[in-house]
Amino acid sequence: MTANRLPLLEADRVSKRFGAVTALEDVSLTVDKGAVTCLLGDNGAGKSTLVKILAGVHPPTRGEIRVDGEPITFSSPRDAREHGVATVHQDLAVIPLMSVWRNFFLGSEPTVGHGPLRRIDVQRCRRIALEQLQQLGISVHDPDQTVGTLSGGERQAVAIARALHLGAKVLLLDEPTAAMGVRQAEIVLEQIQRARDRGVGIVLITHNPRHAAPVGDRFVILRHGRVVGDFSSREASIERLTTVMTEGG
Amino acid sequence: MAAALAVWGFFAIAAGEPFRSTAGIAAYSNAAAPLGILAVAVALLMIGGEFDLSVGSIIGFASMSLMLLTTHFDWPLWPAIGAVFVLSALIGLLNGLLVVRTGLPSFIVTLGTLFAFRGLTIALSRHWTGRTQLGGLDSMPGYDGARQLFASDVFGVFRVSIVWWLVLIMVATWVLLRTPLGNWVFAAGGDAQAARSAGVPVDRVKMGLFVVTALAACLVAVLQVVRFTGADVLRGELQEFRAIAAAVIGGTLLTGGYGSAVGAALGALIFGMVQQGIVMTRVDADWFQVFLGIVLLMAVVVNHALRHRALSA
Ligand SMILES: Nc1ncnc2c1ncn2[C@@H]1O[C@H](COP(=O)(O)OP(=O)(O)O)[C@@H](O)[C@H]1O
Ligand SMILES: [Mg+2]
């Protein structure tokens, strides 16, 4: 169904060396519109390195990154963001002491008025923040609530909703469910599905096949920096993903 | 807010009528205004995640600079006032640059500038005049105009410094709560790394805040020099700690990211009330420090609890 459409984001035979360490070797991965690509692998497999390359943190040593089919070299995470590729870090995303709406619009506050009377359009901020969270299935009642009082899943939602509102076409999520219990992880997976249904392309990194299996459209498994498995959702089962992750393809 | 009311209530009963009268209100408001101006600026900086221990020294430096420029170098008064504001802004910028560039804690960096500018003030003043105290500003041309602006009284017994203080509170509150810049100040102090990743120019925000505290210190210096028509090199000593204490009593977190201008102003008002209240109750003035110390400790405990509550799901 997506065969005649260009992927939103591609990594093509990407390698990355840090001095003598080869973190990635000939890794390819595609992210389609409205699809979730899961990136699986044990600790040290190279998942974070790949995502950092996609996010503009590191340049690849070899290989190519393409956005909408066009080769590109991101100069910084900001540059990547301007091309619609946003990363949601687990810790860096939100500021606990600030309210939901202040976090949501941090760095891109909409204003009204001119000159010294130019001010944040607070009513609009409050409304949009709640609406956008609602769309991810999160009902926060008070936009003035500090983010620190939200649950882990709700905090993640603030970060994801914010990236989407700022125009992200591709979301890179590095282990968003790592530190969460079952209930919170489910909330995050639900958000991922809702974002996908809105046409966003998503890369979900996890080392837990149980979290990947229910939401993934495509599964790329890394081991020691190489791709050892690349399955569609029809081919993938939790058992198979687990086996390939631990024993290779 | 509750703390301010409690302290007021305590002295309103203990000191009786004098404390509740207009003259009494004027006494502690007048006493609180200079500290209040400092505390509001210091609170903004603390919300932004930094300290400025050099504000007291900047008061001394700006006071003596104004006296030297006018009485020793024969500058006209108004250009001299303009010049000390520029000098102070440059000191603020220096503090900001040192903190941002070195990445060292501002506590240490501004402790350094605290000593450096106090020393410089004393050394230059001795060098040029051989004295550590200068007077006679009222014989300068233009003094009457400056007196109107910086040292007149309003409604009889209230000093005009209170008006400056109120204006500063309003502007600071507006900026903090209603402008993007205010949002960036909270973010810079709440989590600088997260703020940067959201595109907030954290370093510029912090440098700007250091300039604001330096300008507030300079304003206090000018208000006092014009009122007392002179200055000495020790002006402003210990004001840095009082300003931080007032901000903390007013709910500003030592760890940054939270606080308010109104709170800091009330903190300064508590200082003024305790100071004047102890005089009026004829308690030994030594108790002033003890009382403030206790109020400060209670404030820190309460803030800590509130912070914990704001951070737990
Ligand atoms: N900045 C770096 N410098 C040197 N080695 C690195 C760097 N980043 C990652 N590596 C190495 O690359 C390999 C892959 O790491 P990483 O991508 O973090 O794995 P994962 O996220 O799958 O756990 C590891 O061996 C790690 O030590
Ligand atoms: Mg990782």
Coordinates of C-alpha atoms and ligand atoms in Angstrom, one line a residue:
Chain A
M1 CA 0.0 0.0 0.0
T2 CA 2.9 2.4 0.7
A3 CA 5.0 0.9 -2.1
N4 CA 4.5 3.7 -4.5
R5 CA 5.1 6.4 -1.9
L6 CA 8.5 7.6 -0.8
P7 CA 9.4 6.9 2.8
L8 CA 9.4 10.0 5.1
L9 CA 12.8 9.2 6.4
E10 CA 15.5 6.6 5.4
A11 CA 18.9 5.5 6.6
D12 CA 20.7 3.8 3.7
R13 CA 23.7 1.5 4.5
V14 CA 24.8 3.7 7.4
S15 CA 27.9 3.0 9.4
K16 CA 29.2 4.8 12.4
R17 CA 32.6 4.5 14.1
F18 CA 33.7 6.1 17.3
G19 CA 37.5 5.8 17.1
A20 CA 38.2 2.1 17.0
V21 CA 34.6 1.2 18.1
T22 CA 32.2 0.3 15.3
A23 CA 28.8 1.2 16.6
L24 CA 26.9 0.6 13.4
E25 CA 27.8 -1.3 10.2
D26 CA 25.7 -1.1 7.0
V27 CA 22.4 -0.4 8.7
S28 CA 19.3 0.5 6.7
L29 CA 15.9 1.5 8.0
T30 CA 12.8 3.3 6.6
V31 CA 10.1 5.2 8.2
D32 CA 6.8 5.5 6.3
K33 CA 4.0 7.9 6.7
G34 CA 1.5 6.6 9.2
A35 CA 3.6 3.7 10.2
V36 CA 5.6 2.6 13.2
T37 CA 9.1 1.2 12.7
C38 CA 10.4 -0.6 15.8
L39 CA 14.1 -0.7 16.4
L40 CA 15.0 -3.6 18.7
G41 CA 18.2 -4.8 20.2
D42 CA 20.0 -5.5 23.5
N43 CA 22.0 -2.9 25.3
G44 CA 24.9 -1.7 23.2
A45 CA 23.4 -3.0 20.0
G46 CA 23.6 0.5 18.5
K47 CA 20.0 1.7 18.7
S48 CA 20.7 5.0 20.3
T49 CA 23.5 5.7 17.9
L50 CA 21.3 5.1 14.9
V51 CA 18.6 7.4 16.3
K52 CA 21.2 10.1 17.1
I53 CA 22.3 10.0 13.5
L54 CA 18.6 10.3 12.3
A55 CA 18.1 13.2 14.7
G56 CA 21.1 15.1 13.5
V57 CA 23.2 14.6 16.7
H58 CA 26.0 12.7 14.9
P59 CA 26.8 12.6 11.2
P60 CA 27.2 9.0 9.8
T61 CA 30.7 7.8 9.0
R62 CA 29.4 6.2 5.8
G63 CA 26.0 5.9 4.2
E64 CA 23.2 8.3 3.5
I65 CA 20.2 9.8 5.2
R66 CA 17.2 10.8 3.1
V67 CA 14.1 12.8 3.8
D68 CA 11.2 12.4 1.3
G69 CA 13.7 10.7 -0.9
E70 CA 16.2 13.5 -0.9
P71 CA 19.7 12.9 0.5
I72 CA 20.4 15.2 3.4
T73 CA 23.0 16.0 6.0
F74 CA 21.6 17.4 9.2
S75 CA 23.9 20.0 10.8
S76 CA 22.2 19.8 14.2
P77 CA 19.1 18.5 16.0
R78 CA 17.5 21.8 15.3
D79 CA 18.2 21.4 11.6
A80 CA 16.6 17.9 11.7
R81 CA 13.6 19.4 13.6
E82 CA 13.2 22.0 10.9
H83 CA 13.0 19.1 8.4
G84 CA 10.2 17.6 10.4
V85 CA 12.3 15.0 12.3
A86 CA 11.8 15.4 16.1
T87 CA 13.3 13.4 18.9
V88 CA 11.5 12.9 22.3
H89 CA 14.1 12.2 24.9
Q90 CA 12.9 10.6 28.1
D91 CA 14.5 13.0 30.6
L92 CA 15.2 16.0 28.5
A93 CA 11.7 16.6 27.3
V94 CA 9.8 18.5 30.0
I95 CA 10.5 20.7 33.0
P96 CA 8.7 19.3 36.1
L97 CA 8.3 22.6 37.9
M98 CA 6.5 24.3 35.0
S99 CA 2.8 23.9 34.1
V100 CA 1.5 21.8 31.3
W101 CA 0.8 24.7 29.0
R102 CA 4.1 26.5 29.7
N103 CA 6.0 23.3 28.9
F104 CA 3.9 22.7 25.8
F105 CA 4.7 26.1 24.3
L106 CA 8.2 26.5 25.6
G107 CA 10.4 28.2 23.0
S108 CA 7.4 28.8 20.6
E109 CA 5.0 30.9 22.7
P110 CA 2.2 32.4 20.7
T111 CA 1.7 36.1 21.5
V112 CA -0.9 38.8 21.1
G113 CA -0.4 42.6 21.2
H114 CA 2.5 44.8 20.2
G115 CA 5.5 46.5 21.6
P116 CA 5.7 46.4 25.4
L117 CA 2.2 45.0 25.6
R118 CA 3.2 41.9 23.5
R119 CA 2.2 39.0 25.7
I120 CA 1.6 35.2 25.6
D121 CA -1.8 34.3 24.5
V122 CA -2.4 32.3 27.6
Q123 CA -6.0 31.3 27.0
R124 CA -5.1 29.9 23.6
C125 CA -2.1 28.1 25.1
R126 CA -4.2 26.5 27.7
R127 CA -6.9 25.4 25.3
I128 CA -4.5 24.0 22.6
A129 CA -2.4 22.1 25.2
L130 CA -5.5 20.3 26.5
E131 CA -6.9 19.6 23.0
Q132 CA -3.6 18.2 21.8
L133 CA -3.3 16.0 24.8
Q134 CA -6.8 14.8 24.3
Q135 CA -6.0 13.7 20.8
L136 CA -3.4 11.4 22.3
G137 CA -6.0 10.0 24.6
I138 CA -4.8 11.9 27.7
S139 CA -7.3 13.9 29.7
V140 CA -5.6 16.5 31.8
H141 CA -8.1 18.8 33.5
D142 CA -6.0 21.6 34.5
P143 CA -3.4 23.1 32.1
D144 CA -1.9 25.0 35.0
Q145 CA -1.0 21.8 36.8
T146 CA 2.8 21.3 37.1
V147 CA 4.2 18.6 34.8
G148 CA 5.9 17.1 37.9
T149 CA 2.5 16.0 39.2
L150 CA 1.7 14.0 36.0
S151 CA 2.3 10.3 35.7
G152 CA 5.2 9.1 33.5
G153 CA 2.9 8.3 30.6
E154 CA 1.2 11.7 30.8
R155 CA 4.6 13.5 30.8
Q156 CA 5.6 11.5 27.7
A157 CA 2.3 12.7 26.2
V158 CA 3.2 16.3 26.8
A159 CA 6.5 15.9 25.0
I160 CA 5.0 13.9 22.1
A161 CA 2.0 16.3 21.7
R162 CA 4.3 19.2 21.7
A163 CA 6.6 17.8 19.0
L164 CA 3.5 17.0 16.8
H165 CA 2.1 20.5 17.4
L166 CA 5.4 22.0 16.3
G167 CA 5.0 20.2 13.0
A168 CA 7.0 17.0 13.4
K169 CA 6.4 14.5 10.5
V170 CA 8.7 11.9 12.0
L171 CA 9.0 11.1 15.7
L172 CA 12.0 9.4 17.1
L173 CA 11.3 7.8 20.5
D174 CA 14.3 6.4 22.4
E175 CA 13.1 3.8 24.9
P176 CA 10.0 5.8 26.0
T177 CA 8.7 2.9 28.0
A178 CA 12.0 1.8 29.6
A179 CA 11.4 3.0 33.1
M180 CA 7.6 2.4 33.2
G181 CA 5.3 -0.1 34.6
V182 CA 2.8 -2.0 32.5
R183 CA 0.0 0.5 32.9
Q184 CA 2.1 3.6 32.0
A185 CA 3.7 1.7 29.1
E186 CA 0.3 1.0 27.7
I187 CA -0.6 4.6 27.9
V188 CA 2.5 5.5 25.9
L189 CA 1.8 2.8 23.3
E190 CA -1.7 4.1 22.9
Q191 CA -0.3 7.6 22.2
I192 CA 2.0 6.1 19.6
Q193 CA -0.9 4.4 17.8
R194 CA -2.9 7.6 17.8
A195 CA 0.0 9.7 16.4
R196 CA 0.5 7.0 13.7
D197 CA -3.2 7.2 12.8
R198 CA -2.7 10.9 12.2
G199 CA -0.1 10.1 9.6
V200 CA 3.0 10.6 11.6
G201 CA 6.0 8.3 10.9
I202 CA 7.4 6.9 14.1
V203 CA 10.6 5.1 15.1
L204 CA 10.1 3.4 18.4
I205 CA 13.2 2.1 20.2
T206 CA 12.8 -0.6 22.8
H207 CA 14.5 -3.7 24.0
N208 CA 11.2 -5.1 25.0
P209 CA 9.5 -7.1 22.2
R210 CA 6.2 -7.1 24.2
H211 CA 6.0 -3.3 23.8
A212 CA 7.0 -3.4 20.1
A213 CA 4.8 -6.2 18.9
P214 CA 1.4 -4.6 19.4
V215 CA 2.2 -1.3 17.7
G216 CA 4.9 -2.0 15.1
D217 CA 4.3 -2.1 11.3
R218 CA 8.0 -2.9 10.7
F219 CA 10.6 -4.4 13.0
V220 CA 14.4 -3.9 12.6
I221 CA 16.6 -5.8 14.9
L222 CA 20.1 -4.7 15.7
R223 CA 22.9 -6.9 17.2
H224 CA 26.5 -5.7 17.6
G225 CA 25.7 -2.8 15.2
R226 CA 24.3 -4.9 12.4
V227 CA 20.8 -5.6 11.2
V228 CA 20.0 -9.2 12.0
G229 CA 16.3 -9.1 11.2
D230 CA 13.9 -6.9 9.3
F231 CA 10.3 -8.1 9.5
S232 CA 6.8 -6.8 8.6
S233 CA 4.1 -7.1 11.2
R234 CA 2.8 -10.3 9.6
E235 CA 6.2 -12.0 10.0
A236 CA 6.8 -10.9 13.5
S237 CA 5.7 -12.5 16.8
I238 CA 7.0 -11.8 20.3
E239 CA 8.7 -15.1 20.3
R240 CA 10.5 -14.6 17.0
L241 CA 11.6 -11.1 17.9
T242 CA 13.0 -12.3 21.2
T243 CA 14.9 -15.1 19.5
V244 CA 16.4 -13.0 16.9
M245 CA 17.4 -10.3 19.4
T246 CA 19.2 -12.6 21.6
E247 CA 20.6 -15.2 19.2
G248 CA 20.8 -13.3 15.9
G249 CA 19.1 -14.0 12.6
Chain B
M1 CA 1.6 36.1 51.9
A2 CA 0.4 34.3 55.0
A3 CA 3.8 34.8 56.6
A4 CA 3.7 38.6 55.9
L5 CA 0.2 38.8 57.5
A6 CA 1.4 36.8 60.5
V7 CA 4.4 39.0 61.1
W8 CA 2.2 42.1 60.7
G9 CA -0.4 40.7 63.1
F10 CA 2.3 39.9 65.7
F11 CA 3.7 43.4 65.7
A12 CA 0.3 45.1 65.3
I13 CA -0.5 43.5 68.7
A14 CA 2.9 43.6 70.3
A15 CA 3.8 47.1 69.3
G16 CA 0.2 48.4 69.3
E17 CA -0.9 51.7 67.8
P18 CA 2.4 53.0 66.5
F19 CA 2.9 50.0 64.3
R20 CA -0.6 50.3 62.8
S21 CA -0.6 54.0 62.2
T22 CA 0.2 55.7 58.9
A23 CA 3.6 56.7 60.3
G24 CA 4.3 53.2 61.3
I25 CA 3.3 51.8 57.9
A26 CA 5.5 54.4 56.3
A27 CA 8.4 53.5 58.6
Y28 CA 8.6 49.9 57.6
S29 CA 7.7 50.4 53.9
N30 CA 10.4 53.0 53.6
A31 CA 12.9 50.7 55.3
A32 CA 11.8 47.8 53.0
A33 CA 11.9 49.6 49.7
P34 CA 15.6 49.5 48.8
L35 CA 15.9 45.9 49.9
G36 CA 12.7 45.2 48.1
I37 CA 14.1 46.5 44.8
L38 CA 17.1 44.3 45.2
A39 CA 15.0 41.3 46.2
V40 CA 12.7 41.5 43.2
A41 CA 15.7 41.5 40.8
V42 CA 17.5 38.8 42.8
A43 CA 14.3 36.7 42.8
L44 CA 14.2 36.9 39.0
L45 CA 17.8 35.7 38.8
M46 CA 17.2 32.9 41.3
I47 CA 14.2 31.7 39.3
G48 CA 16.6 31.7 36.3
G49 CA 18.8 29.4 38.3
E50 CA 21.7 31.7 39.4
F51 CA 22.9 33.7 42.4
D52 CA 24.4 37.2 42.5
L53 CA 26.4 37.8 45.7
S54 CA 28.0 40.9 44.2
V55 CA 24.9 43.2 44.4
G56 CA 26.0 44.7 47.7
S57 CA 29.4 45.5 46.3
I58 CA 27.8 47.0 43.2
I59 CA 25.8 49.3 45.5
G60 CA 29.0 50.4 47.1
F61 CA 30.8 50.8 43.7
A62 CA 27.9 52.7 42.1
S63 CA 27.5 54.9 45.1
M64 CA 31.1 55.9 45.2
S65 CA 31.4 56.2 41.4
L66 CA 28.5 58.7 41.5
M67 CA 30.2 60.7 44.3
L68 CA 33.6 60.6 42.6
L69 CA 32.4 61.6 39.2
T70 CA 30.4 64.5 40.5
T71 CA 32.4 65.9 43.4
H72 CA 35.9 64.9 42.3
F73 CA 35.8 64.9 38.5
D74 CA 33.2 67.7 38.3
W75 CA 30.8 65.8 36.0
P76 CA 27.3 67.3 35.8
L77 CA 24.9 65.2 37.9
W78 CA 22.7 63.7 35.2
P79 CA 25.4 62.4 32.9
A80 CA 27.1 61.0 36.0
I81 CA 23.9 59.1 37.0
G82 CA 23.7 57.8 33.4
A83 CA 27.3 56.7 33.6
V84 CA 26.9 54.7 36.8
F85 CA 24.0 52.9 35.4
V86 CA 26.1 51.9 32.3
L87 CA 29.0 50.9 34.6
S88 CA 26.7 48.8 36.7
A89 CA 25.2 47.1 33.6
L90 CA 28.7 46.3 32.5
I91 CA 29.5 44.7 35.8
G92 CA 26.3 42.6 35.5
L93 CA 27.3 41.6 32.0
L94 CA 30.8 40.6 33.3
N95 CA 29.1 38.4 36.0
G96 CA 26.9 36.9 33.4
L97 CA 29.7 36.2 30.9
L98 CA 31.9 34.7 33.6
V99 CA 29.2 32.4 34.8
V100 CA 28.1 31.4 31.3
R101 CA 31.6 31.0 29.8
T102 CA 33.2 29.2 32.7
G103 CA 30.2 27.0 33.6
L104 CA 31.2 27.6 37.3
P105 CA 28.5 28.0 39.9
S106 CA 27.4 31.6 40.0
F107 CA 27.7 31.4 43.8
I108 CA 31.5 31.2 43.5
V109 CA 31.9 33.6 40.5
T110 CA 29.9 36.4 42.1
L111 CA 31.6 35.8 45.5
G112 CA 34.8 36.7 43.6
T113 CA 33.2 39.8 42.1
L114 CA 31.8 40.7 45.6
F115 CA 35.4 41.0 46.9
A116 CA 36.9 42.4 43.7
F117 CA 34.4 45.3 43.4
R118 CA 34.4 46.1 47.2
G119 CA 38.2 46.2 47.1
L120 CA 38.2 48.3 43.9
T121 CA 35.8 50.8 45.4
I122 CA 37.9 51.3 48.5
A123 CA 41.2 51.4 46.6
L124 CA 40.0 53.9 43.9
S125 CA 38.3 56.1 46.4
R126 CA 41.5 56.3 48.6
H127 CA 43.6 56.8 45.5
W128 CA 41.7 59.8 44.2
T129 CA 40.5 61.4 47.4
G130 CA 42.4 59.8 50.2
R131 CA 39.0 59.3 51.9
T132 CA 36.4 56.5 52.2
Q133 CA 33.5 58.8 52.7
L134 CA 32.3 61.5 50.4
G135 CA 29.5 64.1 50.8
G136 CA 28.2 67.3 49.4
L137 CA 26.1 66.0 46.4
D138 CA 23.4 68.6 47.2
S139 CA 25.8 71.5 46.2
M140 CA 25.9 70.1 42.6
P141 CA 23.8 71.7 39.9
G142 CA 20.8 69.6 39.0
Y143 CA 20.5 68.2 42.5
D144 CA 16.9 69.5 42.9
G145 CA 15.7 67.6 39.9
A146 CA 17.4 64.4 41.0
R147 CA 16.0 64.9 44.4
Q148 CA 12.5 65.0 42.9
L149 CA 13.0 61.8 41.1
F150 CA 15.0 59.8 43.6
A151 CA 14.5 61.2 47.1
S152 CA 11.2 63.1 47.4
D153 CA 8.3 62.0 49.5
V154 CA 4.8 61.1 48.4
F155 CA 1.6 61.4 50.4
G156 CA 3.7 63.1 53.1
V157 CA 5.6 60.3 54.8
F158 CA 6.2 57.8 52.1
R159 CA 9.5 57.9 50.2
V160 CA 9.5 57.9 46.4
S161 CA 11.7 54.8 46.5
I162 CA 8.4 52.9 47.3
V163 CA 7.0 54.0 43.9
W164 CA 10.2 52.7 42.2
W165 CA 9.7 49.5 44.1
L166 CA 6.1 49.1 43.1
V167 CA 6.8 49.8 39.4
L168 CA 9.5 47.2 39.5
I169 CA 7.2 44.6 41.1
M170 CA 4.6 45.2 38.4
V171 CA 7.0 45.1 35.5
A172 CA 8.8 42.0 36.8
T173 CA 5.5 40.2 37.4
W174 CA 4.2 41.1 33.9
V175 CA 7.4 39.8 32.3
L176 CA 7.6 36.6 34.3
L177 CA 4.0 35.5 34.0
R178 CA 2.9 37.0 30.7
T179 CA 5.8 37.1 28.2
P180 CA 7.8 34.5 26.4
L181 CA 10.9 35.9 28.2
G182 CA 9.4 35.0 31.5
N183 CA 8.6 31.5 30.4
W184 CA 12.3 31.2 29.4
V185 CA 13.4 32.4 32.8
F186 CA 11.4 29.7 34.5
A187 CA 12.8 27.1 32.0
A188 CA 16.4 28.3 32.3
G189 CA 16.2 27.7 36.1
G190 CA 14.0 24.7 36.0
D191 CA 16.1 22.6 33.6
A192 CA 18.7 24.5 31.5
Q193 CA 19.3 21.5 29.3
A194 CA 15.7 20.9 28.5
A195 CA 15.2 24.6 27.9
R196 CA 18.1 24.6 25.4
S197 CA 16.6 21.6 23.5
A198 CA 13.4 23.6 23.2
G199 CA 15.3 26.4 21.6
V200 CA 15.5 28.8 24.6
P201 CA 18.6 31.0 24.5
V202 CA 19.5 30.1 28.0
D203 CA 22.9 31.8 28.2
R204 CA 21.4 35.1 26.9
V205 CA 18.6 34.9 29.4
K206 CA 21.0 34.4 32.3
M207 CA 23.3 37.2 31.2
G208 CA 20.3 39.5 30.9
L209 CA 19.2 38.6 34.5
F210 CA 22.7 39.4 35.8
V211 CA 22.4 42.8 34.1
V212 CA 19.0 43.3 35.8
T213 CA 20.3 42.6 39.3
A214 CA 23.2 45.0 38.7
L215 CA 20.9 47.7 37.5
A216 CA 18.6 47.2 40.5
A217 CA 21.7 47.5 42.8
C218 CA 22.6 50.7 41.0
L219 CA 19.1 52.1 41.4
V220 CA 19.3 51.4 45.1
A221 CA 22.7 53.2 45.2
V222 CA 21.3 56.3 43.4
L223 CA 18.2 56.4 45.6
Q224 CA 20.4 56.4 48.7
V225 CA 23.2 58.7 47.5
V226 CA 20.7 61.3 46.4
R227 CA 18.7 61.1 49.7
F228 CA 21.8 61.2 51.9
T229 CA 23.8 63.5 49.6
G230 CA 26.8 61.3 50.1
A231 CA 28.2 57.8 50.3
D232 CA 30.9 55.7 51.9
V233 CA 32.8 52.7 50.5
L234 CA 30.9 50.2 52.7
R235 CA 27.5 51.0 51.3
G236 CA 25.4 47.9 50.5
E237 CA 27.4 45.5 52.7
L238 CA 25.5 42.3 53.4
Q239 CA 22.6 43.4 51.2
E240 CA 23.2 40.4 48.9
F241 CA 22.3 37.9 51.6
R242 CA 19.3 39.9 52.8
A243 CA 18.0 40.1 49.2
I244 CA 18.4 36.3 48.8
A245 CA 16.8 35.8 52.2
A246 CA 13.9 38.0 51.2
A247 CA 13.4 36.1 48.0
V248 CA 13.5 32.8 49.8
I249 CA 11.1 34.0 52.5
G250 CA 8.8 35.0 49.6
G251 CA 8.8 31.5 48.2
T252 CA 11.6 31.5 45.6
L253 CA 13.4 28.2 45.4
L254 CA 17.2 28.1 46.0
T255 CA 17.4 25.5 43.4
G256 CA 15.8 27.7 40.7
G257 CA 12.8 27.4 38.4
Y258 CA 10.2 28.7 40.8
G259 CA 9.3 31.9 42.6
S260 CA 7.6 35.3 42.2
A261 CA 8.4 39.0 42.3
V262 CA 5.4 39.7 44.6
G263 CA 6.7 37.0 47.0
A264 CA 10.2 38.5 47.1
A265 CA 8.7 42.0 47.7
L266 CA 6.6 40.6 50.6
G267 CA 9.8 39.0 51.9
A268 CA 11.5 42.4 51.9
L269 CA 8.5 43.9 53.6
I270 CA 8.8 41.3 56.4
F271 CA 12.4 42.4 56.9
G272 CA 11.2 46.0 57.2
M273 CA 8.4 45.1 59.6
V274 CA 10.6 43.0 61.9
Q275 CA 13.3 45.7 61.9
Q276 CA 10.8 48.6 62.7
G277 CA 8.6 46.4 64.9
I278 CA 11.5 45.4 67.1
V279 CA 12.4 49.1 67.5
M280 CA 8.8 50.0 68.4
T281 CA 8.4 47.1 70.9
R282 CA 11.6 48.3 72.5
V283 CA 13.0 44.8 72.4
D284 CA 16.8 44.7 72.2
A285 CA 17.7 45.2 68.5
D286 CA 20.0 42.1 68.6
W287 CA 16.8 40.1 68.4
F288 CA 16.2 41.4 64.9
Q289 CA 18.7 38.9 63.5
V290 CA 17.5 36.0 65.6
F291 CA 13.9 36.6 64.5
L292 CA 14.8 36.9 60.8
G293 CA 16.9 33.8 61.0
I294 CA 14.0 31.8 62.3
V295 CA 11.6 33.2 59.7
L296 CA 14.2 32.3 57.0
L297 CA 14.5 28.7 58.2
M298 CA 10.8 28.3 58.4
A299 CA 10.4 29.6 54.9
V300 CA 13.0 27.2 53.5
V301 CA 11.2 24.2 55.2
V302 CA 7.9 25.3 53.7
N303 CA 9.4 25.9 50.3
H304 CA 11.0 22.5 50.3
A305 CA 7.7 20.8 51.1
L306 CA 5.9 22.7 48.4
R307 CA 8.6 21.9 45.9
H308 CA 8.2 18.2 46.8
R309 CA 4.5 18.4 46.3
A310 CA 4.9 20.1 42.9
L311 CA 7.2 17.3 41.7
S312 CA 5.4 14.2 42.8
A313 CA 2.6 12.5 40.9
Ligands
LIG1 N1 29.8 8.8 21.7 C1 30.3 7.6 21.7 N2 31.7 7.4 21.8 C2 32.2 6.1 21.7 N3 31.4 5.0 21.7 C3 30.1 5.1 21.6 C4 29.5 6.4 21.6 N4 28.1 6.3 21.6 C5 27.9 4.9 21.6 N5 29.1 4.3 21.6 C6 29.3 2.8 21.5 O1 28.5 2.3 20.5 C7 27.9 1.1 20.8 C8 26.4 1.2 20.7 O2 25.8 2.0 21.7 P1 24.3 2.5 21.7 O3 23.9 3.0 20.4 O4 24.1 3.4 22.9 O5 23.5 1.2 22.0 P2 22.0 0.9 22.5 O6 21.3 2.2 22.4 O7 21.5 -0.1 21.5 O8 22.1 0.3 23.9 C9 28.3 0.8 22.2 O9 29.4 -0.1 22.2 C10 28.7 2.1 22.8 O10 29.7 1.9 23.7
MG2 MG 20.2 3.3 24.1

